[in-house]
XYZ file of C-alpha atoms in Angstrom:
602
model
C -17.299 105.169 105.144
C -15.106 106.078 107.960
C -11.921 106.249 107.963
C -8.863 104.035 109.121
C -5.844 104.576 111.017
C -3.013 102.915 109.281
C -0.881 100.849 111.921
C 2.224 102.904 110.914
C 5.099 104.452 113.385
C 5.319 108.008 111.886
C 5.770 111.455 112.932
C 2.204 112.122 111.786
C -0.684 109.158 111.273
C -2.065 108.321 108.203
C -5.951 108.639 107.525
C -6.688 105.905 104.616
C -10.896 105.976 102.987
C -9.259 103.128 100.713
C -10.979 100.117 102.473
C -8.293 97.936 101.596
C -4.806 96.515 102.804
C -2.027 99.119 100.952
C 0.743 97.155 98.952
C 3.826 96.983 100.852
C 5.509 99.588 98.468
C 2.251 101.800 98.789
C 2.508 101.667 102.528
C 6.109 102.909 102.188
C 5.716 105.434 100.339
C 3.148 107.096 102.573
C 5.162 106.425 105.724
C 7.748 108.335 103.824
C 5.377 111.258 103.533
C 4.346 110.874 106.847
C 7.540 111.192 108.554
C 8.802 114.982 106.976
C 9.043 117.545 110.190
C 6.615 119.873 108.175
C 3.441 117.615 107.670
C 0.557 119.173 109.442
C -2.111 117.047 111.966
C -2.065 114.056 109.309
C -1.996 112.587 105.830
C -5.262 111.052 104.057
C -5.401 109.113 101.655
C -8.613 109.094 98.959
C -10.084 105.677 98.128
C -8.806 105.689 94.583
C -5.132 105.731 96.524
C -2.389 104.163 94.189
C 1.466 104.588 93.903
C 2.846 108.101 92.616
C 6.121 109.294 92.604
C 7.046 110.350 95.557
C 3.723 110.610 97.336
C 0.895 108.434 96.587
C -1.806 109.671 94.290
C -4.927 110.111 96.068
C -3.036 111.534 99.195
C -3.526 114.987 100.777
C -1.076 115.920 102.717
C -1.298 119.513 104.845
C 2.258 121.312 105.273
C 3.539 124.114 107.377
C 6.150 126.459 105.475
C 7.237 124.375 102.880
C 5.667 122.424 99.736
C 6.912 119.609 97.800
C 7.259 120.550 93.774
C 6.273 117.029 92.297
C 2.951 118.214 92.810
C 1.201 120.559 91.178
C -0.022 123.638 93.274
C -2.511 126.573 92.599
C -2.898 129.561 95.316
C -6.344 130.982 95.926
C -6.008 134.073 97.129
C -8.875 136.036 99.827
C -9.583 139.477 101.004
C -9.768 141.955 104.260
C -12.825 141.403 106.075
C -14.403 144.863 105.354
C -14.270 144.325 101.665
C -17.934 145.127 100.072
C -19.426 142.439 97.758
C -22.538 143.456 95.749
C -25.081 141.187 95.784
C -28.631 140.918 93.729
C -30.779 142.418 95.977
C -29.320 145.661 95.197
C -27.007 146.084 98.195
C -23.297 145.942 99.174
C -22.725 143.620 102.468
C -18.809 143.333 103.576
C -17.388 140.258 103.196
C -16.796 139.512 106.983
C -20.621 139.732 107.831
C -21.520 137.718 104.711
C -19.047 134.572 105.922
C -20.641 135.226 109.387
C -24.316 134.714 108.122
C -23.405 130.557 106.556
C -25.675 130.597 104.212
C -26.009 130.824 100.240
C -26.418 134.342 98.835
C -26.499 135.623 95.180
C -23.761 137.449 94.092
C -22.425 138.811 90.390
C -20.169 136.598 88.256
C -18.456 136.907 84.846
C -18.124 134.269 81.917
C -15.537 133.749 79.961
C -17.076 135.432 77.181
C -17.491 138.472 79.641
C -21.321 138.637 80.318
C -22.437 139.083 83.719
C -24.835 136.654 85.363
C -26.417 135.934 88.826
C -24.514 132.819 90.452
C -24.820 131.603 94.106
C -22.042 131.880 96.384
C -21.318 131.065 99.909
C -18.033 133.238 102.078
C -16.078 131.800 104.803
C -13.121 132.717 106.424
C -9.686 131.413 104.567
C -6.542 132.300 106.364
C -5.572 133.971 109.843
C -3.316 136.529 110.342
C -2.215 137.151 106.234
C 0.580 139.571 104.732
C -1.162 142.070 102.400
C -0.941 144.107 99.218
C -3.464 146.933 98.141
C -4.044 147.025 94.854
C -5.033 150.938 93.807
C -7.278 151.286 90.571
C -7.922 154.907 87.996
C -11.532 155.162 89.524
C -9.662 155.681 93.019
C -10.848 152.281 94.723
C -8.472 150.356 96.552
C -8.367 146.486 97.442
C -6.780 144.691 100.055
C -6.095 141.056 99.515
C -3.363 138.596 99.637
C -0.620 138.924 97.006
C -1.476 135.814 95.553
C -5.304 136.397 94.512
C -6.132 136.098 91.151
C -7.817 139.248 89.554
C -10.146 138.965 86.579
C -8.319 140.608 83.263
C -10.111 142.186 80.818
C -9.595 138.823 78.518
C -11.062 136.724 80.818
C -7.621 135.380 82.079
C -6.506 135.548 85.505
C -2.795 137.345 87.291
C -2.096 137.507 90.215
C -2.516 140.841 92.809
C 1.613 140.400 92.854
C 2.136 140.512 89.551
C -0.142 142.515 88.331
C 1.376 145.672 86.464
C 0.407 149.557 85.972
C -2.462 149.748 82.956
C -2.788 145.973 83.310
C -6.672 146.238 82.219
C -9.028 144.268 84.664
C -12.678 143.305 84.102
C -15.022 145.708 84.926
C -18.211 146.031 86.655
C -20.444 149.236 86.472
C -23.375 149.641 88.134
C -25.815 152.175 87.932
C -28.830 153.324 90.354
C -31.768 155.366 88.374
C -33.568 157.931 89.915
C -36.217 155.606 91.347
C -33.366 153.368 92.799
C -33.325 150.521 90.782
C -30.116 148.865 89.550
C -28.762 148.903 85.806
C -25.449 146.742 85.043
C -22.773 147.803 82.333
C -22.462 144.098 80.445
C -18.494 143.878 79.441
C -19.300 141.878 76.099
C -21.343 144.735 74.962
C -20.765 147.825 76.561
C -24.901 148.148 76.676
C -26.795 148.449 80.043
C -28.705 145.678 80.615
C -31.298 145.887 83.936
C -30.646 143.721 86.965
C -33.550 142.001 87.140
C -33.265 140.921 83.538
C -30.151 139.385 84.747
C -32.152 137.755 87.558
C -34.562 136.395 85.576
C -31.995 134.992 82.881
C -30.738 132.944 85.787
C -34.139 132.137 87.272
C -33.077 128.568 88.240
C -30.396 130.075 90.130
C -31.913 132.392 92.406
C -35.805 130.166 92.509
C -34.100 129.250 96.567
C -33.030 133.007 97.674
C -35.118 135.362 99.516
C -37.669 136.689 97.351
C -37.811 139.761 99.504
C -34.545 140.410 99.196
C -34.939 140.514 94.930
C -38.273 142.189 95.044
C -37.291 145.971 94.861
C -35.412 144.623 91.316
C -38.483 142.611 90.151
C -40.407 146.282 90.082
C -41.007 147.328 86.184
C -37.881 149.963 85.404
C -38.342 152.655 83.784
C -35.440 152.367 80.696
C -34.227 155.096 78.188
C -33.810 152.637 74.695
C -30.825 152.408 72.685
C -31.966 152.536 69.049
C -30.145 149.127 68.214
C -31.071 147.408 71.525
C -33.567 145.224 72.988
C -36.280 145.861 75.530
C -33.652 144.561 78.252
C -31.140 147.229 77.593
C -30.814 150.647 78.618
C -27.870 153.470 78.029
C -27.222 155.673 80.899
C -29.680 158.425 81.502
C -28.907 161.630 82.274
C -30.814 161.765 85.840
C -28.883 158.330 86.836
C -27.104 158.472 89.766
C -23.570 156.466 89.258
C -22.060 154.607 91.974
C -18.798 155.710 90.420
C -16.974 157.428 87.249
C -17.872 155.149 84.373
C -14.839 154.825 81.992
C -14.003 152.172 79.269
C -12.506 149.890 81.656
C -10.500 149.480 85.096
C -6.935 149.764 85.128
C -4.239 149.521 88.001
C -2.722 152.278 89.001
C -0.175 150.571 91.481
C -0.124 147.609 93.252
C 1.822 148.783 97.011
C 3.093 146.010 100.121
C 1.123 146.488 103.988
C 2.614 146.703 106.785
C 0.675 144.645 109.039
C -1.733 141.169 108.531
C -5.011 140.300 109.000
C -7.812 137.561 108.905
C -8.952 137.199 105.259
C -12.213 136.006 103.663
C -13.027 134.828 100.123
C -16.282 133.338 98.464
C -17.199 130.233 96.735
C -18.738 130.165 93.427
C -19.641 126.870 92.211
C -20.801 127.404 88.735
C -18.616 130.386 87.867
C -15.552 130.487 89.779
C -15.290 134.345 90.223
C -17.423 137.642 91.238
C -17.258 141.202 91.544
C -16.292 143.927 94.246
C -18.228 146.688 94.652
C -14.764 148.582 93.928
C -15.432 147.458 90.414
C -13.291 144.903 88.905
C -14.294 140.562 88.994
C -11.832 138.369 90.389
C -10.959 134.796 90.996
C -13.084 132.410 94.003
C -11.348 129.692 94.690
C -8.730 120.222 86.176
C -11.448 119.018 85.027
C -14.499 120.328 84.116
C -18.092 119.187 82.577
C -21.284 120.697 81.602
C -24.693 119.968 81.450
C -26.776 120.679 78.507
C -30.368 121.201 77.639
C -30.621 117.944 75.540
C -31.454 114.736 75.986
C -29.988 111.449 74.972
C -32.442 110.563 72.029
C -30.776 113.707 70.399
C -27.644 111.414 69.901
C -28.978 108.485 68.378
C -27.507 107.846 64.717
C -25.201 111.030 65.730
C -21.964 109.944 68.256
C -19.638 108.640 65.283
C -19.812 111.643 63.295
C -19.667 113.374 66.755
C -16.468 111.633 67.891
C -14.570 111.995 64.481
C -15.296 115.784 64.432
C -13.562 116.080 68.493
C -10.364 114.031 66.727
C -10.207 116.604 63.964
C -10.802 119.709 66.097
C -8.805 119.004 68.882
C -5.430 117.418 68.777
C -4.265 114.639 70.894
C -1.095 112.884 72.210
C 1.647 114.443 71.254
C 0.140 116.468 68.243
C -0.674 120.055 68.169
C -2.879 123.045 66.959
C -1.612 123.493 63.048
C -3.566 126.800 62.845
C -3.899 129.184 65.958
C -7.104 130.630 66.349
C -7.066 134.877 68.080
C -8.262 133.526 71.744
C -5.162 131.527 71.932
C -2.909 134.354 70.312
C -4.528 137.111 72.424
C -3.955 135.037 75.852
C -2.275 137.723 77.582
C -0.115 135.238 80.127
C 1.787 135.096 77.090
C 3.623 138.190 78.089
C 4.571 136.535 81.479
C 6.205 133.877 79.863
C 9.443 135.861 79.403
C 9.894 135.696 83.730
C 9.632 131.816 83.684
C 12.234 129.212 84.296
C 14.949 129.839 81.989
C 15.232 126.245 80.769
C 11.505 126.747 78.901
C 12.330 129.719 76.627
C 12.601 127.889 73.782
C 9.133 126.400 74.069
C 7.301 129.515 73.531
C 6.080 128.628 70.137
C 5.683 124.855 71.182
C 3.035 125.897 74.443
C 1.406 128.373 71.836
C 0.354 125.159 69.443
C -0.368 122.768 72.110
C -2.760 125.523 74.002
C -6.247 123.809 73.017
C -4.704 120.445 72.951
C -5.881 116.815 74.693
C -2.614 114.956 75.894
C -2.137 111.437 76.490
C -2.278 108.862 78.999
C -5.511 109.659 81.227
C -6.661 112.664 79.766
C -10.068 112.360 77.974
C -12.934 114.024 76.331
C -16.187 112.465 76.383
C -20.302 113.137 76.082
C -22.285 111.551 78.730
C -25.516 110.674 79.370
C -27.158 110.867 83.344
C -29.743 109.202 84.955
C -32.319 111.629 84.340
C -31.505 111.029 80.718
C -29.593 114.757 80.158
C -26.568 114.961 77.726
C -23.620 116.205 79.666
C -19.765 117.170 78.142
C -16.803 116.334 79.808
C -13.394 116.577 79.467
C -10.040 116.342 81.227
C -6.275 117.297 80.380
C -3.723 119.956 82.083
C -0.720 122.145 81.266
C 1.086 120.191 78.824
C 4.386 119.640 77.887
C 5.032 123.191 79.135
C 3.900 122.155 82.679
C 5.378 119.780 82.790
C 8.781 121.290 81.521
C 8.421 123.581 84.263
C 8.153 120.908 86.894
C 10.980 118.733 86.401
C 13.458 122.143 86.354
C 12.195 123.013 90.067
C 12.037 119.412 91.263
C 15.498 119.488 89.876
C 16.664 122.533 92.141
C 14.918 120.897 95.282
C 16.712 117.704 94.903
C 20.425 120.262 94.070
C 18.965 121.967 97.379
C 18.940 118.577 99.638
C 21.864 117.071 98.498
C 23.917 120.673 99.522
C 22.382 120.726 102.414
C 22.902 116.836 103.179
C 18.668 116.847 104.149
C 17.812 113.279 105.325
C 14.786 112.321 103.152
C 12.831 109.048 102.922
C 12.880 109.948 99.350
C 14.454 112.097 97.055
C 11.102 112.769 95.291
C 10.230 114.402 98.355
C 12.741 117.382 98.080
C 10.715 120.621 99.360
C 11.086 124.623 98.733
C 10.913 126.234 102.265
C 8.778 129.479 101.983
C 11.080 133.011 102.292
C 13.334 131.661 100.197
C 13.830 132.444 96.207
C 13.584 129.430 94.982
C 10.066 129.046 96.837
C 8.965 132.328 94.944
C 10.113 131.173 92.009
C 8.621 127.708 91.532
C 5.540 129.331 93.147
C 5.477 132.096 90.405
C 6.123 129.140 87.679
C 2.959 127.053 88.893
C 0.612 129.727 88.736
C 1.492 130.438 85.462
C 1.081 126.849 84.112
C -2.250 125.968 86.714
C -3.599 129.234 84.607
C -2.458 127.912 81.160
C -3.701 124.541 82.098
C -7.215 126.294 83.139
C -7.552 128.474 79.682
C -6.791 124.974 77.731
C -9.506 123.132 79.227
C -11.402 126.461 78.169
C -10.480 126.506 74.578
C -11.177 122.796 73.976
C -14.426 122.694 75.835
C -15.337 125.924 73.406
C -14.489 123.735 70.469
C -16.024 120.412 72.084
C -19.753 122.642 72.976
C -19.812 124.051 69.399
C -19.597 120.414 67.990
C -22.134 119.412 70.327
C -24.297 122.506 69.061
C -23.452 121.904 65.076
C -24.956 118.272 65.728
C -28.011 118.454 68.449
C -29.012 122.247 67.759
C -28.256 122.851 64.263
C -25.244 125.325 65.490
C -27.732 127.730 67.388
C -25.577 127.864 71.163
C -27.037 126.970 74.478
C -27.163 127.587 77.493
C -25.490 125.225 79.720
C -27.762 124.044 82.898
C -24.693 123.883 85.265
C -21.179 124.423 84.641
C -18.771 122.389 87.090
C -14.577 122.951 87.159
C -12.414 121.430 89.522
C -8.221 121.012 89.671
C -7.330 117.376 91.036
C -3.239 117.690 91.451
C -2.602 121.206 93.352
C -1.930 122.672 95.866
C -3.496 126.121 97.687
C -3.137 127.876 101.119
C -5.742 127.110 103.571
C -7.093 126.996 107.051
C -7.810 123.973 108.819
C -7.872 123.123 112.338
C -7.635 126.975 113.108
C -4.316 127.222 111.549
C -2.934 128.432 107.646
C -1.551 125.518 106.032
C 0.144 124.666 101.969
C -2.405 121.594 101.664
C -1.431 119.198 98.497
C -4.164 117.201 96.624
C -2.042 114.826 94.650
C -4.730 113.120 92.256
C -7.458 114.751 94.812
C -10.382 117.057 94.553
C -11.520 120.068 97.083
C -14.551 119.293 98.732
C -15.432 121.466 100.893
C -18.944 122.035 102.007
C -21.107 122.833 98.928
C -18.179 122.483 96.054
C -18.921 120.480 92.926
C -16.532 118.125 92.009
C -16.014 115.830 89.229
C -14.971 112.178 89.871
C -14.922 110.153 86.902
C -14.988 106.392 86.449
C -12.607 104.534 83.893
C -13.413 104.687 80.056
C -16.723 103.036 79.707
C -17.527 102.905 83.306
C -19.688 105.417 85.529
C -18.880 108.851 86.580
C -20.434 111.500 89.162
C -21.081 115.160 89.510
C -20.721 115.615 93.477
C -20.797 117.880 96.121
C -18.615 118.394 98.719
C -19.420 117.694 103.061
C -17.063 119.161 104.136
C -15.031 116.488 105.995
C -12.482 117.784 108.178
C -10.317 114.847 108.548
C -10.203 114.522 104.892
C -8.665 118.296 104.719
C -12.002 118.976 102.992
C -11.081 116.360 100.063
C -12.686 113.719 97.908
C -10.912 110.821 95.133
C -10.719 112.545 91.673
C -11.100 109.234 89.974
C -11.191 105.431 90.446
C -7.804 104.837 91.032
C -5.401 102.802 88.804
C -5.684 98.466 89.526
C -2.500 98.582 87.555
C 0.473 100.011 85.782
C -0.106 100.589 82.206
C 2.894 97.982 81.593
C 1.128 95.272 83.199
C -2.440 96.178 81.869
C -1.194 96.065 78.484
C 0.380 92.426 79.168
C -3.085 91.268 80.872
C -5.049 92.273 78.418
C -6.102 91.719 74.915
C -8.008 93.832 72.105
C -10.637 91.815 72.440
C -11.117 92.530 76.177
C -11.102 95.839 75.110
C -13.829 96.026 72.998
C -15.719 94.057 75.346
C -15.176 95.796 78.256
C -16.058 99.042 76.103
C -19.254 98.045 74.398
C -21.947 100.911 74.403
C -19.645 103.401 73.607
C -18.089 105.134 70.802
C -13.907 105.189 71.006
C -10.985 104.282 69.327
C -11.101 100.230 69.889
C -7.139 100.085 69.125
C -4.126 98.191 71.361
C -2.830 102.378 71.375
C -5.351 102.477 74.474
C -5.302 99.609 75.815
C -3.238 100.362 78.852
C -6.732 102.455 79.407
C -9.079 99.521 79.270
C -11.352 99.704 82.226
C -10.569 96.480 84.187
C -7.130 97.950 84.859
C -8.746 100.933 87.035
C -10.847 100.340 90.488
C -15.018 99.443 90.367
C -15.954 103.246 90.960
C -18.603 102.079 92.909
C -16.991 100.628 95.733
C -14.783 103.834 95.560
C -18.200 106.448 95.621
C -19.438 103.717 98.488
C -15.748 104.847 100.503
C -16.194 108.336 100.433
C -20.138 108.613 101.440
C -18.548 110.476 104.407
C -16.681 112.977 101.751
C -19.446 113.833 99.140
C -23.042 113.672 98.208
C -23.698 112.914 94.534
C -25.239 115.263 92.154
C -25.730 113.097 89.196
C -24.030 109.770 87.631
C -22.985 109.531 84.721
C -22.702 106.629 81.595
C -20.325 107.648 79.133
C -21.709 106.903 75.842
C -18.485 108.475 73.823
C -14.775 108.853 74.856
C -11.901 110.464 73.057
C -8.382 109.436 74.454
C -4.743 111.584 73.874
């Protein structure tokens, strides 16, 4: 659907997808938005649009030197033009030509568990005209990027170019050329060479649509010099390989040093993985909620989803509860030694964000198994940075508010104090919400570890799998981008990226559809999609309208607490996700839909 122009006498218009009249305290509240000096072009506003504090939820609003704290941000950072990316076919291509070419390539990504996989990707330019920092590492590469890209540590966590530290260890990637020419791979989780186009072939689905003359010279047999203890697919280094570069236990930084001048920047897109190597060595960060898709089908659940559900409750806390035991991956996290440099007023919750890491929430979080169309079991979940995040953001929206009332600043809203960039207290809150988008990311992680080897203990009889796509997605951020030719702060409050080719996750109300999409790309949306249905009603007023009888109507067909402690959740108070999927046609294409068939709620 196209969009409307909202009859409104602003500074900037307002975009709306919602297909419907706003209430009149809606309608404020984005002419309030759409009256601050800094708003870029426009606002939009999703079709699952509903009131927020401040801004609406569902808006997107584009800024120029300044961002509003009540939201949520995350900064993707991007690199120098000339920066080489290996890809699969055995080859290093700069990342300038590659975002030139607009069209899918294969390129190198890392799990969390540190194996390295094929994974398409797409580049693009990002930014115009950047600052820069070049990051120097031991085996004498250096890397230009923005300050604020995330580099792959060797724990699987994420830091920033900015902060990252001398010996901060990064996630390597060796790469090896025998004396035939074909390609070996060091794989982090094992420290064993594995050939490339065993990696290839592991991810057959994902490279079935690239040039097969472009893979052939690593679909050749290799000739491979066995470890005693390995399998046919593994190689040590031989002594007539030629290395691409000193191969030592891992990367480390060496210094991390300011430039002088700017330039355009580039970075890739890597749906299923979210990261990829340099040829320097080292994986970092492409550009929340995130889902899976499984090999099983639904019969596997039959007699099952009880047992299932009660095992989630146990593993996984909820509400307000948290982790009694920590297990070493939450320990280990080593953001944990950042946490020191945040706001002063969280110091004391150290040991509080340690137990909740791994932990559900309340409200509209939710973990749930799924069934699609196609009849494929798919795992789903959704929660953020906890208390800790939280914590964080009232202390800065605090200061912006102290900031407006010393300067006198005529706002529509006090919600809508703003940090101006250049200043300290920009760098600061900006610092603060990377650290809690990250901790909010390696949650989700943990619990969708615990939730998959559930899943695995009752369909596979605890053997893993392999899951058939992997989709992640923040909904309430914010990131530097370019749109319209220009660098912009652009804030998805209770929105999704969707940009050309991104998966996205929009999911309906408990007991309702939901849908794996991909993005089109729409300009006038900012690139953006709904992440939701969108909220009928406050949860005061759906827990007056309804009863717990409605409840367990409106929920039959799947397994969940049935209790009046959800009941502000109950599906009739949320928008028909239908007509909201029918509003943004324009926005995304879907993947797959989705029938829950069991929902856990905080």
């Amino acid at each position: 659907m196209p969009y409307n122009k909202l009859e409104l006498s602003t500074e900037s218009p307002v975009l709306s997808w919602a297909n419907h009249e706003l209430k009149d305290n809606e309608t404020q509240m984005a002419k309030n938005v759409a009256s601050l000096p800094f708003v870029f072009k426009h606002v939009a506003l999703m079709p699952d649009v509903h009131l927020g504090k401040g801004a609406l939820v569902g808006s997107v609003i584009a800024t120029k030197e300044a961002i509003i704290p009540a939201a949520v941000g995350v900064d993707i950072g991007c690199f120098v033009g000339n920066t080489l990316i290996p890809l699969v076919d055995g080859k290093s291509y700069p990342l300038k030509e590659l975002a030139s070419k607009n069209e899918e390539f294969i390129v190198y990504a890392c799990t969390p568990t540190g194996k390295i996989v094929a994974a398409k990707a797409t580049a693009k330019l990002t930014r115009k005209n950047a600052s820069l920092v070049k990051v120097i590492l031991d085996n004498g590469e250096e890397i230009i990027c923005t300050p604020d890209h995330q580099f792959m540590l060797r724990d699987g966590t994420y830091k920033e170019a900015q902060y990252l530290q001398t010996e901060t260890s990064l996630m390597p990637f060796y790469s090896q050329v025998d004396k035939d020419g074909y390609t070996l791979i060091s794989q982090p989780y094992s420290g064993r060479w594995q050939k490339a186009d065993k990696i290839i072939a592991d991810e057959q689905e994902t490279v079935t649509s690239y040039n097969k003359s472009r893979t052939a010279v690593l679909t050749k047999p290799v000739q491979t010099y066995f470890m005693k203890s390995s399998k046919e697919d593994f190689v040590p280094v031989a002594p007539d390989f030629q290395s691409e570069g000193n191969v030592v236990d891992n990367h480390k930084v060496v210094a991390v040093v300011p430039i002088d001048y700017k330039e355009d920047v580039y970075c890739l897109t890597v749906p299923e993985y979210h990261n990829f190597a340099l040829k320097a060595g080292v994986f970092v960060h492409n550009c929340g909620m995130g889902a899976i898709k499984t090999p099983f089908k639904g019969e596997k659940l039959e007699g099952k989803l009880k047992k299932i559900r009660l095992d989630i409750e146990a593993a996984i806390p909820t509400g307000f509860n948290e982790n009694k035991d920590l297990e070493k991956a939450v320990t280990n996290w080593q953001n944990w030694s950042d946490f020191k440099d945040l706001h002063s007023g969280v110091q004391d919750l150290e040991s509080k964000a340690m137990k909740q890491l791994g932990s559900l929430g309340g409200g509209n979080h939710f973990i749930e198994v799924c069934v699609d169309t196609e009849n494929q079991v798919w795992l789903m979940l959704h929660s953020g940075s906890r208390n800790i995040g939280n914590k964080l953001a009232q202390y800065h929206i605090s200061t912006a508010k102290d900031l407006a009332k010393m300067a006198d600043a005529n706002l529509p809203d006090k919600d809508l104090a703003h940090f101006v960039t250049g200043t300290p207290e920009f760098e600061a809150y900006w610092r603060d919400l990377q650290w809690a988008q990250e901790y909010a990311r390696f949650n989700r992680d943990v619990m969708m570890s615990r939730f998959k080897k559930i899943i695995e203990k009752h369909l596979a009889g605890g053997k893993a799998f392999k899951p058939l796509l992997v989709v992640n997605c923040h909904h309430n951020y914010s990131e530097k981008e370019v749109h319209f030719g220009e660098d912009v702060y652009v804030t998805r409050k209770g929105a999704v990226r969707a940009q050309k080719e991104d998966y996205g996750i929009i999911p309906g109300s408990m007991g309702a559809k939901s849908y794996i999409v991909k993005g089109k790309g729409n300009v006038e949306s900012f690139c953006s999609c709904s992440h939701g249905a969108g909220r009928l009603m406050s949860r005061t007023k759906a827990k007056k309208a309804y009863t717990l009888d409605d409840l367990i109507e409106q929920t039959k067909g799947v397994e969940c607490r049935k209790d009046e402690g959800i009941l502000d959740e109950i599906p009739g108070a949320y928008k028909p996700i239908e007509q909201v999927m029918e509003n943004q046609s324009d926005l995304v294409e879907v993947v797959a839909t989705l029938k829950q068939v069991l929902c856990v709620k905080g």
